CSV table of C-alpha atoms and ligand atoms in Angstrom, one decimal:
chain,number,residue,atom,x,y,z
A,18,MET,CA,14.7,26.0,-24.7
A,19,LYS,CA,16.2,25.0,-21.4
A,20,LYS,CA,12.9,26.3,-19.9
A,21,LEU,CA,10.9,24.1,-22.3
A,22,ILE,CA,12.8,21.1,-21.2
A,23,ARG,CA,12.5,22.0,-17.5
A,24,THR,CA,8.7,22.4,-17.8
A,25,VAL,CA,8.2,19.1,-19.7
A,26,LEU,CA,10.2,17.3,-17.0
A,27,PHE,CA,8.3,19.0,-14.3
A,28,ILE,CA,5.0,17.9,-15.9
A,29,THR,CA,6.2,14.4,-16.3
A,30,LEU,CA,7.2,14.3,-12.8
A,31,ALA,CA,3.9,15.9,-11.6
A,32,ALA,CA,1.9,13.2,-13.6
A,33,PHE,CA,4.0,10.4,-12.2
A,34,ILE,CA,3.1,11.7,-8.9
A,35,ALA,CA,-0.5,12.0,-9.3
A,36,THR,CA,-0.8,8.5,-10.7
A,37,SER,CA,1.2,7.0,-7.9
A,38,ALA,CA,-0.9,8.6,-5.3
A,39,LEU,CA,-3.4,6.2,-6.1
A,40,ALA,CA,-1.3,3.5,-4.6
A,41,SER,CA,-3.0,0.1,-5.2
A,42,GLU,CA,0.1,-1.7,-6.3
A,43,GLY,CA,1.9,-4.9,-5.9
A,44,GLY,CA,-1.2,-7.3,-5.3
A,45,ASN,CA,-1.9,-10.0,-7.6
A,46,PRO,CA,-5.4,-9.2,-9.2
A,47,ARG,CA,-5.9,-12.7,-10.5
A,48,LYS,CA,-5.6,-14.1,-7.2
A,49,GLY,CA,-7.5,-11.3,-5.7
A,50,LYS,CA,-10.6,-11.8,-8.0
A,51,HIS,CA,-10.5,-15.5,-6.7
A,52,LEU,CA,-10.3,-14.6,-3.0
A,53,TYR,CA,-12.9,-12.0,-3.7
A,54,LYS,CA,-15.3,-14.6,-5.1
A,55,LYS,CA,-14.7,-16.9,-2.1
A,56,ASN,CA,-14.5,-14.7,0.8
A,57,CYS,CA,-16.7,-11.5,-0.4
A,58,LYS,CA,-19.3,-12.7,-2.5
A,59,THR,CA,-20.9,-15.1,0.3
A,60,CYS,CA,-22.2,-11.8,1.9
A,61,HIS,CA,-21.9,-9.4,-1.0
A,62,ALA,CA,-23.9,-10.9,-4.0
A,63,SER,CA,-27.0,-9.3,-4.7
A,64,GLY,CA,-29.5,-10.0,-1.9
A,65,GLY,CA,-26.6,-10.9,0.4
A,66,GLU,CA,-26.5,-9.8,3.9
A,67,GLY,CA,-24.0,-7.2,3.3
A,68,GLY,CA,-25.7,-5.9,0.2
A,69,LEU,CA,-24.3,-5.8,-3.4
A,70,VAL,CA,-20.5,-4.9,-3.4
A,71,THR,CA,-18.7,-5.3,-6.8
A,72,PRO,CA,-15.5,-3.6,-8.1
A,73,MET,CA,-17.5,-1.0,-9.8
A,74,THR,CA,-19.5,-0.1,-6.4
A,75,LYS,CA,-16.6,2.2,-5.7
A,76,THR,CA,-13.9,4.4,-7.2
A,77,GLN,CA,-10.3,3.7,-7.0
A,78,ALA,CA,-9.8,6.2,-4.3
A,79,GLN,CA,-12.7,4.8,-2.3
A,80,TRP,CA,-11.2,1.3,-2.3
A,81,ASP,CA,-7.7,2.6,-1.4
A,82,ARG,CA,-9.4,4.3,1.5
A,83,ILE,CA,-11.3,1.3,2.7
A,84,PHE,CA,-8.4,-1.1,2.5
A,85,LYS,CA,-6.2,1.5,4.2
A,86,LYS,CA,-8.6,1.8,7.2
A,87,LYS,CA,-9.3,-1.9,7.2
A,88,LYS,CA,-12.5,-1.4,8.6
A,89,HIS,CA,-15.1,-4.1,8.3
A,90,ASN,CA,-18.0,-4.5,10.7
A,91,GLU,CA,-18.4,-8.2,10.0
A,92,ASP,CA,-16.3,-11.3,10.3
A,93,GLY,CA,-15.6,-11.5,6.7
A,94,TRP,CA,-12.0,-10.1,6.8
A,95,LYS,CA,-10.7,-11.7,9.8
A,96,ASN,CA,-9.6,-14.8,8.3
A,97,LEU,CA,-7.8,-13.1,5.4
A,98,SER,CA,-4.0,-12.4,5.8
A,99,ASP,CA,-2.7,-8.9,4.9
A,100,LYS,CA,-1.4,-10.5,1.4
A,101,ASP,CA,-4.8,-11.8,0.6
A,102,LEU,CA,-6.4,-8.3,1.5
A,103,LYS,CA,-3.9,-6.7,-0.8
A,104,ASP,CA,-4.5,-9.0,-3.7
A,105,ILE,CA,-8.3,-8.4,-3.4
A,106,GLN,CA,-7.5,-4.7,-3.0
A,107,GLN,CA,-5.7,-4.9,-6.4
A,108,PHE,CA,-8.6,-6.8,-8.2
A,109,LEU,CA,-11.2,-4.3,-6.9
A,110,PHE,CA,-9.0,-1.3,-7.7
A,111,ASP,CA,-8.1,-2.5,-11.1
A,112,HIS,CA,-11.9,-2.7,-11.9
A,113,ALA,CA,-13.3,0.1,-10.0
A,114,ALA,CA,-16.1,2.4,-11.4
A,115,ASP,CA,-13.5,4.9,-12.6
A,116,SER,CA,-10.8,2.4,-13.7
A,117,PRO,CA,-10.3,1.5,-17.4
A,118,GLN,CA,-12.1,-1.8,-17.2
A,119,PRO,CA,-14.8,-1.3,-14.6
A,120,GLN,CA,-16.5,-4.8,-13.5
A,121,THR,CA,-19.7,-5.6,-11.9
A,122,CYS,CA,-18.8,-9.1,-10.9
A,123,GLY,CA,-15.8,-11.3,-10.0
B,375,LIG,C1,-20.0,-12.4,6.8
B,375,LIG,C2,-20.4,-11.7,5.7
B,375,LIG,C3,-19.6,-10.6,5.1
B,375,LIG,C4,-18.3,-11.0,4.3
B,375,LIG,C5,-17.7,-12.3,4.2
B,375,LIG,C6,-17.8,-9.5,3.8
B,375,LIG,N1,-18.7,-8.7,4.2
B,375,LIG,FE1,-18.4,-6.7,3.5
B,375,LIG,N2,-20.1,-6.3,4.7
B,375,LIG,C7,-21.0,-7.1,5.5
B,375,LIG,C8,-22.0,-6.3,6.1
B,375,LIG,C9,-23.1,-6.9,6.9
B,375,LIG,C10,-21.8,-5.0,5.7
B,375,LIG,C11,-22.4,-3.8,6.2
B,375,LIG,C12,-23.5,-3.4,5.1
B,375,LIG,C13,-24.2,-2.2,5.6
B,375,LIG,O1,-23.7,-1.2,6.0
B,375,LIG,O2,-25.2,-2.1,5.3
B,375,LIG,C14,-20.6,-5.1,5.0
B,375,LIG,C15,-20.1,-3.8,4.3
B,375,LIG,C16,-19.0,-3.8,3.4
B,375,LIG,C17,-18.6,-2.6,2.6
B,375,LIG,C18,-19.1,-1.2,2.7
B,375,LIG,C19,-20.3,-1.1,1.8
B,375,LIG,C20,-20.8,0.1,1.3
B,375,LIG,O3,-21.7,0.5,0.5
B,375,LIG,O4,-20.0,1.2,2.0
B,375,LIG,C21,-17.6,-2.9,1.8
B,375,LIG,C22,-16.9,-2.1,0.7
B,375,LIG,C23,-17.4,-4.4,2.0
B,375,LIG,N3,-18.2,-4.9,2.9
B,375,LIG,C24,-16.5,-5.1,1.4
B,375,LIG,C25,-16.2,-6.5,1.6
B,375,LIG,C26,-15.1,-7.1,1.1
B,375,LIG,C27,-14.1,-6.5,-0.1
B,375,LIG,C28,-15.1,-8.6,1.5
B,375,LIG,C29,-14.2,-9.6,1.1
B,375,LIG,C30,-12.9,-9.4,1.6
B,375,LIG,C31,-16.3,-8.6,2.4
B,375,LIG,N4,-16.8,-7.3,2.4
B,375,LIG,C32,-16.7,-9.6,3.2
B,375,LIG,C33,-20.8,-8.4,5.4
B,375,LIG,C34,-19.7,-9.2,4.8
């Protein structure tokens, strides 16, 4: 019986660590959506100069990687504060291709 409890505890802990490894947390997705529309869609609507980018374009892991590296080759991200980017990241992450609610547009 003790062993069973330990196993259950271990699995719970492992599941917790696995989900928190994809770490987009703490941003405000509603603000992020607004910021995404305002700051990203200008170049990332279909036919835009950056090509179509929507939450669904990437997986959650990909979004995390993109925002962690903060690599963007254009001026698009320069005017955004870290907090703004976190909110945008949260919105994109919450609706990524492998999220429970994928979204094609903002
Ligand atoms: C001034 C125009 C502009 C703005 C604003 C802009 N981008 Fe971009 N973005 C580009 C261009 C140009 C590329 C390069 C496209 C390519 O590689 O063909 C790019 C590339 C990207 C890529 C990589 C696309 C891929 O398929 O790998 C992502 C993701 C991205 N942008 C996200 C964003 C997000 C999120 C925002 C808003 C915070 C944003 N961009 C704002 C112009 C812009």
